[in-house]
mmCIF file of C-alpha atoms in Angstrom:
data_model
loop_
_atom_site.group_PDB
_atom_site.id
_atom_site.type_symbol
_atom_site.label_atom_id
_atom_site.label_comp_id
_atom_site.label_asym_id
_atom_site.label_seq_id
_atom_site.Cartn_x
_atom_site.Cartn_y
_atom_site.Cartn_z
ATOM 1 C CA UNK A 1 10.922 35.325 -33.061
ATOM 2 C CA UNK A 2 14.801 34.961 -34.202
ATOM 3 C CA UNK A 3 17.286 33.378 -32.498
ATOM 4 C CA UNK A 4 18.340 36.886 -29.896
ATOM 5 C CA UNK A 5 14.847 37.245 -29.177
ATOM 6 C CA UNK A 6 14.307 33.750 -28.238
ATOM 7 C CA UNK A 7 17.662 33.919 -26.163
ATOM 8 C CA UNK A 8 16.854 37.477 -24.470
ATOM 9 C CA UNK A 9 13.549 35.987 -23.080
ATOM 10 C CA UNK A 10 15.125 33.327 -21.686
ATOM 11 C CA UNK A 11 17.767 35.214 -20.042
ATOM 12 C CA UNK A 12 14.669 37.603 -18.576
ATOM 13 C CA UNK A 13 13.555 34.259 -17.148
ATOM 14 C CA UNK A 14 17.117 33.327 -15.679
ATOM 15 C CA UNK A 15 17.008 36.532 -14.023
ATOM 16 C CA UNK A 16 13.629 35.833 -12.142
ATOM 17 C CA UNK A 17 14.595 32.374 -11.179
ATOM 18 C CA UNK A 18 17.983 33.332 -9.589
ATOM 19 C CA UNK A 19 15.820 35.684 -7.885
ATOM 20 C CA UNK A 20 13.622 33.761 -6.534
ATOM 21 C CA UNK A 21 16.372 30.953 -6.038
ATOM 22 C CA UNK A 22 18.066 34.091 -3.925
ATOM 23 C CA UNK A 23 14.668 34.403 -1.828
ATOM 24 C CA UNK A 24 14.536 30.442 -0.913
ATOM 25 C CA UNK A 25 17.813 30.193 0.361
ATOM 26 C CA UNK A 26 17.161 32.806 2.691
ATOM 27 C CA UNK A 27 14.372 30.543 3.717
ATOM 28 C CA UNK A 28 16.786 27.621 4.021
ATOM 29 C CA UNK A 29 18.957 29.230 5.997
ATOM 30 C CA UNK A 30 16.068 29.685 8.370
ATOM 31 C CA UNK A 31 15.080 26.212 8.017
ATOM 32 C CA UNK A 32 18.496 24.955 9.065
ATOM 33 C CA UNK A 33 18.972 27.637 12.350
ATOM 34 C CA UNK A 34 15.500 26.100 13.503
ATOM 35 C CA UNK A 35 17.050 22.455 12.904
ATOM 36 C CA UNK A 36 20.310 23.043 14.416
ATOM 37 C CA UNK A 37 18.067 24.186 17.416
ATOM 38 C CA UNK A 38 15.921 21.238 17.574
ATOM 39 C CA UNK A 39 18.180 18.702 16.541
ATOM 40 C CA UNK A 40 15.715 17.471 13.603
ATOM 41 C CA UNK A 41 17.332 16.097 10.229
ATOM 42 C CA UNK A 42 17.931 18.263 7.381
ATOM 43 C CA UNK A 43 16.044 15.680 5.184
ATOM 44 C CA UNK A 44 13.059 14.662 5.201
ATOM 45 C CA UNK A 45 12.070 12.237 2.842
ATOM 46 C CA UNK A 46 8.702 12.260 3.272
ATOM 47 C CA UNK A 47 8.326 15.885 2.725
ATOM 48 C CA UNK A 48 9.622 16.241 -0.272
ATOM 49 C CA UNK A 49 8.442 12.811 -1.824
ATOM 50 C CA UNK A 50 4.927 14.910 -1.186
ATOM 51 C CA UNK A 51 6.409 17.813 -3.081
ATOM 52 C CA UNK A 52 7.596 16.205 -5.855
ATOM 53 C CA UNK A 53 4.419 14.267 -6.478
ATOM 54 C CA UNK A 54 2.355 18.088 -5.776
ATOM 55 C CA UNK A 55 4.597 19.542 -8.123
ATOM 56 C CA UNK A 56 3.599 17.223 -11.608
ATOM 57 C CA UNK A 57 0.297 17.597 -10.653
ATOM 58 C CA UNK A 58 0.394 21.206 -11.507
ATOM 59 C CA UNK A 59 2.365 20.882 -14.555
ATOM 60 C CA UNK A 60 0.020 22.138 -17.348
ATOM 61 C CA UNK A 61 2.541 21.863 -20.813
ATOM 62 C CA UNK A 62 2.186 17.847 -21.560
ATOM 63 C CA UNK A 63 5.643 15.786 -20.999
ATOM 64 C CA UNK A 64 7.504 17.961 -18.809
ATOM 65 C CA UNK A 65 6.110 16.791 -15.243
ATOM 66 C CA UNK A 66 9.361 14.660 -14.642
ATOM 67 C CA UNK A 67 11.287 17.517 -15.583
ATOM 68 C CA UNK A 68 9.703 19.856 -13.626
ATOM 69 C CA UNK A 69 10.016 17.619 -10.392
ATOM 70 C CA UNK A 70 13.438 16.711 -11.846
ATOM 71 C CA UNK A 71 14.093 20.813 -11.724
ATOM 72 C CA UNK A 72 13.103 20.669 -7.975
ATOM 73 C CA UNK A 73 14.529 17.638 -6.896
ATOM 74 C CA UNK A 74 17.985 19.328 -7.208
ATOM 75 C CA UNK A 75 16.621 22.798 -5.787
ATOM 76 C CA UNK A 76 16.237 21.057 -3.125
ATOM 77 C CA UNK A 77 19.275 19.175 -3.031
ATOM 78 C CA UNK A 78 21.679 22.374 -3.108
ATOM 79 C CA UNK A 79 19.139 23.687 -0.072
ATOM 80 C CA UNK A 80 20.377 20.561 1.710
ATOM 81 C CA UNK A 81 23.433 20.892 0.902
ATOM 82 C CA UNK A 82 23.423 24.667 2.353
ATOM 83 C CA UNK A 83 21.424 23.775 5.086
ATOM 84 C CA UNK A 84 24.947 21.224 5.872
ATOM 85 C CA UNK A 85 27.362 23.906 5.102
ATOM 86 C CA UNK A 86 25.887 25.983 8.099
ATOM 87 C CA UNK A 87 25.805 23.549 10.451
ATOM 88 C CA UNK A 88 29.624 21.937 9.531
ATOM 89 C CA UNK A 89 30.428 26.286 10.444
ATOM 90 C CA UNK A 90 28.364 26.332 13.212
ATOM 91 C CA UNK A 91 30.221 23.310 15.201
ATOM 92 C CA UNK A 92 27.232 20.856 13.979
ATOM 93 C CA UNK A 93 28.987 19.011 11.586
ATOM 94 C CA UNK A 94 30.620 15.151 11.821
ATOM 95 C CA UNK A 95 32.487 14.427 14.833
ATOM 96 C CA UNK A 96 36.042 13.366 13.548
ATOM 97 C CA UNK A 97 38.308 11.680 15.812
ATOM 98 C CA UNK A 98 41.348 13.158 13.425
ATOM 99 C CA UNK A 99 45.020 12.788 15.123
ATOM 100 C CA UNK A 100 47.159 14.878 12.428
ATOM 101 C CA UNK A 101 50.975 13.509 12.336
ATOM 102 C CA UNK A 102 54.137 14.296 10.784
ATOM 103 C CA UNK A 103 55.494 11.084 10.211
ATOM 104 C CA UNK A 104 54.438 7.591 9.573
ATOM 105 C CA UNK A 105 58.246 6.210 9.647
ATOM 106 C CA UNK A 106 60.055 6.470 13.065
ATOM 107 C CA UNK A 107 62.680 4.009 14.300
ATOM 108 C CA UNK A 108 60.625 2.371 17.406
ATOM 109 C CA UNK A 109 57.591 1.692 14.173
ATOM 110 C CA UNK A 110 56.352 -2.102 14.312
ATOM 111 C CA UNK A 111 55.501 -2.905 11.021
ATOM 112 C CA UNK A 112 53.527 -6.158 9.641
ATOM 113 C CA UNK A 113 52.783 -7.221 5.588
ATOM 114 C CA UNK A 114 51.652 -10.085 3.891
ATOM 115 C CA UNK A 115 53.874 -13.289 2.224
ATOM 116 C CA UNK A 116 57.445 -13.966 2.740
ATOM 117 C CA UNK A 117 60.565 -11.872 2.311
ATOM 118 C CA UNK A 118 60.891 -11.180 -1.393
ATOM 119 C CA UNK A 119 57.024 -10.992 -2.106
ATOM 120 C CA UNK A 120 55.680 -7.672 -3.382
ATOM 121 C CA UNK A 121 54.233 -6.841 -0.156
ATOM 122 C CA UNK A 122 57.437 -6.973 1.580
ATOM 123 C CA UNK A 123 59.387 -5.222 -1.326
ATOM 124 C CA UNK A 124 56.794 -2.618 -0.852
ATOM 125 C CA UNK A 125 57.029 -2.438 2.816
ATOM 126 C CA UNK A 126 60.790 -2.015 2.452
ATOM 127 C CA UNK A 127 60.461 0.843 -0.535
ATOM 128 C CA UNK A 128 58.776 2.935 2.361
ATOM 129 C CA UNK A 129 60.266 2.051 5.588
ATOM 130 C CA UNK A 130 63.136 0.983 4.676
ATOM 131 C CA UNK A 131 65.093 -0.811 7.670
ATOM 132 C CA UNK A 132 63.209 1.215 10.376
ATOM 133 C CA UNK A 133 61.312 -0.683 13.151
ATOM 134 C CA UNK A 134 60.540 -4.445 13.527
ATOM 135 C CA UNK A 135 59.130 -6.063 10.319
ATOM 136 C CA UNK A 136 57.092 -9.386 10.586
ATOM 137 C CA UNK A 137 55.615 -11.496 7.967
ATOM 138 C CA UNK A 138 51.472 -12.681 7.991
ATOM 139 C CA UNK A 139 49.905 -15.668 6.227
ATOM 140 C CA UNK A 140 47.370 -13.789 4.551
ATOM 141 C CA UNK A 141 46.020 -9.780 4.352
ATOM 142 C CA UNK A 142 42.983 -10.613 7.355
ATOM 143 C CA UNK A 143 46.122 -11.236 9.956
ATOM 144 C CA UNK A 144 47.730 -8.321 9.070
ATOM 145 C CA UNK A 145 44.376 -6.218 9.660
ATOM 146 C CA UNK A 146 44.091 -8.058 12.425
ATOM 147 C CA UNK A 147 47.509 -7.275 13.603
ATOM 148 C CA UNK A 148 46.559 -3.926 13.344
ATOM 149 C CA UNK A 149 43.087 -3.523 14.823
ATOM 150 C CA UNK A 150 44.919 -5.751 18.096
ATOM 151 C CA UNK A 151 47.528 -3.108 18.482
ATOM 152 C CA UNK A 152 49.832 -5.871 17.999
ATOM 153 C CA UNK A 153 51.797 -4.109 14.993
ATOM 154 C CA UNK A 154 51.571 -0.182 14.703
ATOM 155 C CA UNK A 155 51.197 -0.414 10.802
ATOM 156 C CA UNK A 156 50.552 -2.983 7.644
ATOM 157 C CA UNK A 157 50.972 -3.179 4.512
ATOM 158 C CA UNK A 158 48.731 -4.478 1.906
ATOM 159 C CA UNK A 159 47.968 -4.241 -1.365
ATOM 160 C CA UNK A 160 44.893 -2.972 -2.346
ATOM 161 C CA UNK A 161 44.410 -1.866 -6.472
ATOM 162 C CA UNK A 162 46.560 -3.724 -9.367
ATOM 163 C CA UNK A 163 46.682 -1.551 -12.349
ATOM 164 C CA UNK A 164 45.781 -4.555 -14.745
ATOM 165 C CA UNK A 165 43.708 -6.393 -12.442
ATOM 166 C CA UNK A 166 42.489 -3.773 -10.561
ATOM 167 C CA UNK A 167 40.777 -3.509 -6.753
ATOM 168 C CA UNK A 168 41.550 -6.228 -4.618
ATOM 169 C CA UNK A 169 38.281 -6.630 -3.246
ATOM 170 C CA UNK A 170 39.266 -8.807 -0.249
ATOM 171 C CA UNK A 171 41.288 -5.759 1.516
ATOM 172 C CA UNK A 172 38.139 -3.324 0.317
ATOM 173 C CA UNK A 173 35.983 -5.942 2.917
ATOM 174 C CA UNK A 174 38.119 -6.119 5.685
ATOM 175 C CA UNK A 175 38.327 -2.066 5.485
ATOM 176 C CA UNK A 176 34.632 -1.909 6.045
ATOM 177 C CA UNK A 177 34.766 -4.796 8.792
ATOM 178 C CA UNK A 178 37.652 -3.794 11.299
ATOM 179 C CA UNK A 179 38.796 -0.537 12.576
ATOM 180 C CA UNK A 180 41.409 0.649 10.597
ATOM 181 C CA UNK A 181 42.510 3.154 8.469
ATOM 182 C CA UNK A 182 44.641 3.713 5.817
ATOM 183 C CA UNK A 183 46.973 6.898 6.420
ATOM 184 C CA UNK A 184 49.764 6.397 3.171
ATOM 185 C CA UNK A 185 49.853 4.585 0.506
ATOM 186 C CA UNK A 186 52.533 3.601 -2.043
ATOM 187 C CA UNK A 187 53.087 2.057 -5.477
ATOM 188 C CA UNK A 188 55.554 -0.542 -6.320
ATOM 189 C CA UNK A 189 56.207 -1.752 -10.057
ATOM 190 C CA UNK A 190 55.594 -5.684 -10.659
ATOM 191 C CA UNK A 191 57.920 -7.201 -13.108
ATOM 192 C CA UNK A 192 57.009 -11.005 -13.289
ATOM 193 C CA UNK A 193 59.881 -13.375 -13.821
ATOM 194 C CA UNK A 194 60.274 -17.164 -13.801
ATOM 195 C CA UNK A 195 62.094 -18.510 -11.329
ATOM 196 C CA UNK A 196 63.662 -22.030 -11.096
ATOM 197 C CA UNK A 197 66.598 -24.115 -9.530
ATOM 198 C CA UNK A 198 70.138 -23.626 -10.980
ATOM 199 C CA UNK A 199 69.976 -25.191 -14.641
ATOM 200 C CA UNK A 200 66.212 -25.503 -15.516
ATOM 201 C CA UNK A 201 65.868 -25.624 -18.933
ATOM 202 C CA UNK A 202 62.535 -24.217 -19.769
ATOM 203 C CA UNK A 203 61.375 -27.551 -21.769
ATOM 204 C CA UNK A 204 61.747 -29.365 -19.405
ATOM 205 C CA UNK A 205 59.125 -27.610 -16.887
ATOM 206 C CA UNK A 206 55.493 -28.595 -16.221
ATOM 207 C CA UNK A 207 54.269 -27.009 -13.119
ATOM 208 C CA UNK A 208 54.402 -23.141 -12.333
ATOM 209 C CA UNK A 209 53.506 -21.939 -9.022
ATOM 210 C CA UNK A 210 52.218 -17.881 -8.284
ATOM 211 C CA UNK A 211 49.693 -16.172 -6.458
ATOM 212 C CA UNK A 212 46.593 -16.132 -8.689
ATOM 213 C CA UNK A 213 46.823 -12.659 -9.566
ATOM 214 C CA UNK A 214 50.340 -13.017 -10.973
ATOM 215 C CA UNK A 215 49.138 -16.154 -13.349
ATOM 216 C CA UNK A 216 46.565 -13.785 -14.562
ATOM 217 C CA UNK A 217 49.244 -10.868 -14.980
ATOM 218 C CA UNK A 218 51.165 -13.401 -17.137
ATOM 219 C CA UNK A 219 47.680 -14.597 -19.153
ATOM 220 C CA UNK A 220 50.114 -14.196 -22.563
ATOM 221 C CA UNK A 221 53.136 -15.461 -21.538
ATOM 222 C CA UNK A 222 51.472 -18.852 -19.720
ATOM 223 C CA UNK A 223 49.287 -19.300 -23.377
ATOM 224 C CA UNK A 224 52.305 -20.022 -25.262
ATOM 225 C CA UNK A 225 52.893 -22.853 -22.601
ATOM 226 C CA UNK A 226 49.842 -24.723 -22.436
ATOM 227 C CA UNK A 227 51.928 -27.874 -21.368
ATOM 228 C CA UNK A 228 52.544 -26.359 -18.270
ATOM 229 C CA UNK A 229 50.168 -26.660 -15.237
ATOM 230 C CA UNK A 230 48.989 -23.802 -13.041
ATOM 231 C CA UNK A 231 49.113 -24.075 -9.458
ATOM 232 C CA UNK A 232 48.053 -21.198 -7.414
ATOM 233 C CA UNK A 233 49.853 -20.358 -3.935
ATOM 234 C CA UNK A 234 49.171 -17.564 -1.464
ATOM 235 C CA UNK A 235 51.718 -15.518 -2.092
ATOM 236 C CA UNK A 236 54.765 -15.261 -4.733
ATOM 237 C CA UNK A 237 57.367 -15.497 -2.362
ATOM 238 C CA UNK A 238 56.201 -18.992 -1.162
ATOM 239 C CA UNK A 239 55.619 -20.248 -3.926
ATOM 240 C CA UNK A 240 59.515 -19.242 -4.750
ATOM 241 C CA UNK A 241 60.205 -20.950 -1.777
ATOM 242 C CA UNK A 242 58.190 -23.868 -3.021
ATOM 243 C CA UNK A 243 60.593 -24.321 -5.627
ATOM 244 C CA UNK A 244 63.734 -23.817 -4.353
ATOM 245 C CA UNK A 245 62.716 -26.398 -1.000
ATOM 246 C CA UNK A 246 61.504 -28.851 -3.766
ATOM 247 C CA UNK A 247 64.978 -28.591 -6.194
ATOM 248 C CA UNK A 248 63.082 -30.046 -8.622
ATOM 249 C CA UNK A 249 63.874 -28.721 -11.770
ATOM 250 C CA UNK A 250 60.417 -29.538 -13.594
ATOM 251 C CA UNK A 251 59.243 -26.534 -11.268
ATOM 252 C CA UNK A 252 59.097 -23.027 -11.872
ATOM 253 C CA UNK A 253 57.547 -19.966 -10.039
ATOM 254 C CA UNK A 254 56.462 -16.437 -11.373
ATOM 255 C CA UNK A 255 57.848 -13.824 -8.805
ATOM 256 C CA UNK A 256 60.211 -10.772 -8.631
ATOM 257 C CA UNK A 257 63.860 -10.981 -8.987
ATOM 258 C CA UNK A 258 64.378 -10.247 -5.252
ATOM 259 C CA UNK A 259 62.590 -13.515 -4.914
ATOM 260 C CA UNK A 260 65.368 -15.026 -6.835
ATOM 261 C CA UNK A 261 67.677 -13.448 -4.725
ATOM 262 C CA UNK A 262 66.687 -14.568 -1.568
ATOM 263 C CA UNK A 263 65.847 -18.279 -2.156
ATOM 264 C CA UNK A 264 69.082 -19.197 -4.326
ATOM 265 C CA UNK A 265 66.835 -19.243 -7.749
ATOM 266 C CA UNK A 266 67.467 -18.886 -11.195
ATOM 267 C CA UNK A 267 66.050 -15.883 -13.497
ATOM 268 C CA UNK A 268 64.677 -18.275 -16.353
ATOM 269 C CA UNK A 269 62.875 -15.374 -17.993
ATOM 270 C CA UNK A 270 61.700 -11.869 -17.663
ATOM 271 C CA UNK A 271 59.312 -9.324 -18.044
ATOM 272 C CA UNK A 272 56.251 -11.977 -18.075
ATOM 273 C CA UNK A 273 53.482 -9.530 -17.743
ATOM 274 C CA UNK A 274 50.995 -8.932 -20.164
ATOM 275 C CA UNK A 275 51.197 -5.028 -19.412
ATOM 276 C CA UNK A 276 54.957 -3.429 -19.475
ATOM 277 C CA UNK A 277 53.279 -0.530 -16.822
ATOM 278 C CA UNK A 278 52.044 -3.118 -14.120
ATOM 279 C CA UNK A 279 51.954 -1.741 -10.877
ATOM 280 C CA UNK A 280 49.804 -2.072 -7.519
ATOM 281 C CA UNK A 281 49.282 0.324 -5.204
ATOM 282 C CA UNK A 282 49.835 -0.597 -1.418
ATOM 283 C CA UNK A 283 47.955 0.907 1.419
ATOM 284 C CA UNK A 284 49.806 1.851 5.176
ATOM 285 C CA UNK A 285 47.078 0.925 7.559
ATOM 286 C CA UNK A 286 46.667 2.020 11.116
ATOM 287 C CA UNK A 287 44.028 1.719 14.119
ATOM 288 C CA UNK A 288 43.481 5.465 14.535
ATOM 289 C CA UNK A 289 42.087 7.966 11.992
ATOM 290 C CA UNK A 290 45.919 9.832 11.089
ATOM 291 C CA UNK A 291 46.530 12.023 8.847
ATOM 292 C CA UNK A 292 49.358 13.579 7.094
ATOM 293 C CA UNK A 293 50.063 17.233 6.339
ATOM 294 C CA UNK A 294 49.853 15.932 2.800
ATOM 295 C CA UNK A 295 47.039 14.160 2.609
ATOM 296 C CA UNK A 296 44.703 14.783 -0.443
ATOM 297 C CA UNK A 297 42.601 11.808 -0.726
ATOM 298 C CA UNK A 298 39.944 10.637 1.582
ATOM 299 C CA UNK A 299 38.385 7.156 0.754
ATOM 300 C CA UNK A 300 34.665 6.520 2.250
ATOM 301 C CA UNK A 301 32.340 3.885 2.209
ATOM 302 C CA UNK A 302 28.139 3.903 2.807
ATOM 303 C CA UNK A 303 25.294 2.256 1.873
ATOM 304 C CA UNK A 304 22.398 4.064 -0.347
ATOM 305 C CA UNK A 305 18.783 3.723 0.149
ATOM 306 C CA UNK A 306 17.105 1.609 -2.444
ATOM 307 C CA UNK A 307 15.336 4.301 -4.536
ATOM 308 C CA UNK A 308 15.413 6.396 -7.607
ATOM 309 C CA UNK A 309 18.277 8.854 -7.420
ATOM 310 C CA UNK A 310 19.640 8.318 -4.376
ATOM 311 C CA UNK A 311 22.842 7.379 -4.866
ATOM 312 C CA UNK A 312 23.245 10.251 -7.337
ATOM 313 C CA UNK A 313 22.144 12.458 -4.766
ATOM 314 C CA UNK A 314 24.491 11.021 -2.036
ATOM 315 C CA UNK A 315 26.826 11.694 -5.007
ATOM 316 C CA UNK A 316 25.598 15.539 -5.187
ATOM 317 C CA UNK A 317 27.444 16.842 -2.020
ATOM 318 C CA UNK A 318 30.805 16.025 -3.440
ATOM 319 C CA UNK A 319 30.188 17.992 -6.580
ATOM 320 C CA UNK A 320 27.855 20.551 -5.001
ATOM 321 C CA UNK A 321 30.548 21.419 -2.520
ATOM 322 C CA UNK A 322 33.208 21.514 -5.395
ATOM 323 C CA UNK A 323 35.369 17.712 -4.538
ATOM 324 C CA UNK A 324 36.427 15.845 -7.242
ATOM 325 C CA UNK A 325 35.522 12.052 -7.264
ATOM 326 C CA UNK A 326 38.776 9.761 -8.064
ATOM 327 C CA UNK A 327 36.772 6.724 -7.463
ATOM 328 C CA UNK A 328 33.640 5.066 -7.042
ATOM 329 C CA UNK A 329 32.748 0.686 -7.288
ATOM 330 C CA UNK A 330 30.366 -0.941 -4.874
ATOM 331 C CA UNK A 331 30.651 -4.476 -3.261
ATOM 332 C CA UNK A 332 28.184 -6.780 -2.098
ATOM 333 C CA UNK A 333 27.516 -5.915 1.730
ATOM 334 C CA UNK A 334 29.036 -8.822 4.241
ATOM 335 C CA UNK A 335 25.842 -10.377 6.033
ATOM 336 C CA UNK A 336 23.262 -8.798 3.395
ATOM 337 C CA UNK A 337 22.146 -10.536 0.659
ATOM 338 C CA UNK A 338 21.745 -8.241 -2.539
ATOM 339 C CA UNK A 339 22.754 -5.577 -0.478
ATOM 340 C CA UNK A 340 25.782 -3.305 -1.519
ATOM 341 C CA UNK A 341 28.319 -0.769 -0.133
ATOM 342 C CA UNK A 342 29.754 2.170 -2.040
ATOM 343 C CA UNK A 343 33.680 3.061 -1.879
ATOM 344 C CA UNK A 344 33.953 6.802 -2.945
ATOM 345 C CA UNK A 345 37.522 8.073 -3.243
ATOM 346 C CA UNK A 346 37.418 12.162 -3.373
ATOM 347 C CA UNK A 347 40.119 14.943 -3.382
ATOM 348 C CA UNK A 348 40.168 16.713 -0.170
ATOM 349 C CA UNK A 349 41.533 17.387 3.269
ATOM 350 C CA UNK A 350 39.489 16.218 6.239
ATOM 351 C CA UNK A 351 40.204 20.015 7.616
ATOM 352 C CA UNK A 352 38.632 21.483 4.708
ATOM 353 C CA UNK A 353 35.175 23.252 5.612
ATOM 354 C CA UNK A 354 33.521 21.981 2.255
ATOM 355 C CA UNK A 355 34.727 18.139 3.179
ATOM 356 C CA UNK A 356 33.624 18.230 6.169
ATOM 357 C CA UNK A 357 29.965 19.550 4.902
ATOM 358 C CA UNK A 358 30.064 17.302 2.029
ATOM 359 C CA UNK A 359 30.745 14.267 4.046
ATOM 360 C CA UNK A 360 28.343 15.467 6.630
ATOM 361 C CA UNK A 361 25.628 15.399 3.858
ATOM 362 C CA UNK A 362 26.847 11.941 2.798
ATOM 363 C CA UNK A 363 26.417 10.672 6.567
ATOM 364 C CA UNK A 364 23.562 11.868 7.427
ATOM 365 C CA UNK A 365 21.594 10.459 4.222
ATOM 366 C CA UNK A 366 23.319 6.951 3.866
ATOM 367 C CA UNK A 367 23.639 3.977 6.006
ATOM 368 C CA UNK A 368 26.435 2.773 7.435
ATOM 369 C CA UNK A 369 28.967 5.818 6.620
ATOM 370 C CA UNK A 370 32.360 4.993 7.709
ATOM 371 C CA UNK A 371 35.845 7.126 6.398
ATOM 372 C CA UNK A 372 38.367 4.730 5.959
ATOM 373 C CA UNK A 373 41.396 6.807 5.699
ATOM 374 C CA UNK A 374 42.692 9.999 4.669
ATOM 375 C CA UNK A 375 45.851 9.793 2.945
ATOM 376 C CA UNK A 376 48.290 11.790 0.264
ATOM 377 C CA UNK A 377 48.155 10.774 -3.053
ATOM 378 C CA UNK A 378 51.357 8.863 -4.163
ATOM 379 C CA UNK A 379 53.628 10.515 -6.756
#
């Protein structure tokens, strides 16, 4: 047979599979009336473990039985995924406790970040609120959640990716521990200076203080002063206050300019970072589920069953139901050893019918499904 042949069979075959494809989904739709009736799950592990094994055991052609179960493994899969799709239409789907808003910024807005006045956090606060509402300072990013989750503060701010050192997997944690949700978020550029009293020379220092991230930022710059010891502080902005309390000039501190600014220091050097593009992204936090009329990004967060292919098929509803994935590490599950949850970052609208069936499918087959915020994507 040539090459047209060979290709005209197969595309006779095509045909008869997309029929019969067309005849089992009218079958699944069946399937998932009778479920939404009786309340039973869509899947059944059990069941189709039993198919699976059934279906290499009548494989005849030697070496394609994986394949072959493999084939229907995803068959079934997209009938799940239908069998969702209905019941998200037909009122069945995920009960979201969704309050849409115009506005996170009002004048009355109590606001709450992490570090001191001239930190990152708070230059970040103030690049989206501004002077509007009350603004307090917190010791660390837990108080600030916990700010939050008290209804003590209406929003926080905290940072929660660095685009050299990437996630900060504290804040990812406390997301999956406390209810709150993350309704904006917004970048703000770190440019790393060193900060001393008035007249530092820069021979003459040999102790520089900065949050541990922003030592790590600075990796190059620091090598070429191995003289100097490290000391990591909590936050930038104290450790800029460090310096200028101490007026010693053997002291430095890595921070922003504002920093400078605001505790009488001295702009020694600049642009310290080892990448020229540094930025981190900062999340707005609240206790309800908000959204925006923006919002375009939904973050998540589950657990997957330990066995082969299910995390790819936990995965499947997002592309089966057409969402792009921005995102997707796991962390080690607090209180379960060897255990991890997944954060999954998708495109999407929580109004949209095919998010709410994909994350319907995602809930009902994981553990522990939370959505930890829905949110427009900063530009």
């Amino acid at each position: 047979m040539d090459l047209k042949n060979i290709r005209d069979e197969i595309d006779e075959i095509d045909d008869e599979i997309v029929a019969l494809y067309e005849r089992r989904v009218a079958l699944t739709d069946a399937v998932a009336t009778y479920k939404m009736e009786t309340g039973k799950p869509v899947l059944d592990r059990q069941r189709e473990k039993q198919k699976l094994a059934f279906v290499k055991g009548t494989v005849n052609r030697p070496g394609i039985a994986e394949d072959a179960a493999a084939l229907i493994a995803n068959i079934m899969v997209l009938s799940r995924k239908n069998q969702y799709d209905r019941m998200a239409r037909n009122g069945h789907g995920l009960k979201l406790d969704v309050h849409e808003i115009q506005s996170v910024v009002c004048r009355d807005v109590r606001i709450g970040y992490q570090g001191e006045a001239g930190g990152y956090g708070y230059l970040a606060m103030k690049r989206y609120f501004g002077d509007y509402g009350t603004q307090g300072a917190y010791a660390n990013f837990e108080d600030v959640v916990l700010a939050v989750e008290r209804e003590e503060i209406d929003c926080g701010v905290i940072p929660i990716e660095n685009s050299t050192a990437g996630e900060v997997t504290q804040v990812y944690d406390l997301l999956i521990r406390h209810q709150i949700h993350i309704v904006d978020e917004v970048t703000f550029p770190i440019r790393h200076a060193l900060l001393g009293v008035a007249g530092t020379r820069r021979d003459e220092i040999r102790t520089v203080y900065s949050h541990p991230q922003a030592l790590m930022q600075c990796a190059g710059f620091l090598a070429a002063h191995k003289e100097w010891l490290r000391v990591s502080l909590s936050n930038t902005a104290v450790s800029a206050r460090k310096v200028a309390e101490d007026a010693d000039p053997t002291q430095a501190a890595i921070g922003s300019k504002e920093a400078a600014k605001f505790f009488g220091l001295e702009v020694i050097a600049e642009g310290l970072a080892d990448e020229e593009r540094n930025t981190t992204k900062f999340i707005i936090i609240k206790k309800r589920c908000e959204q925006l009329p923006n919002a375009n990004r939904i973050l998540i967060s589950f657990r997957a069953p330990h066995e082969i292919g299910s995390l790819y098929e936990l995965l499947s509803h997002t592309k089966y139901n057409g969402l792009n994935m921005t995102k997707i590490f796991s962390r080690p599950t607090p209180e379960r050893q060897w255990d991890y949850s997944f954060f999954v970052e998708i495109d999407g609208n929580l109004k949209q019918e095919r998010v709410r069936a994909a994350l319907l499918g995602i809930a009902k087959e994981a553990t522990d499904f939370q959505i930890l915020g829905s949110y427009p994507e900063f530009e």
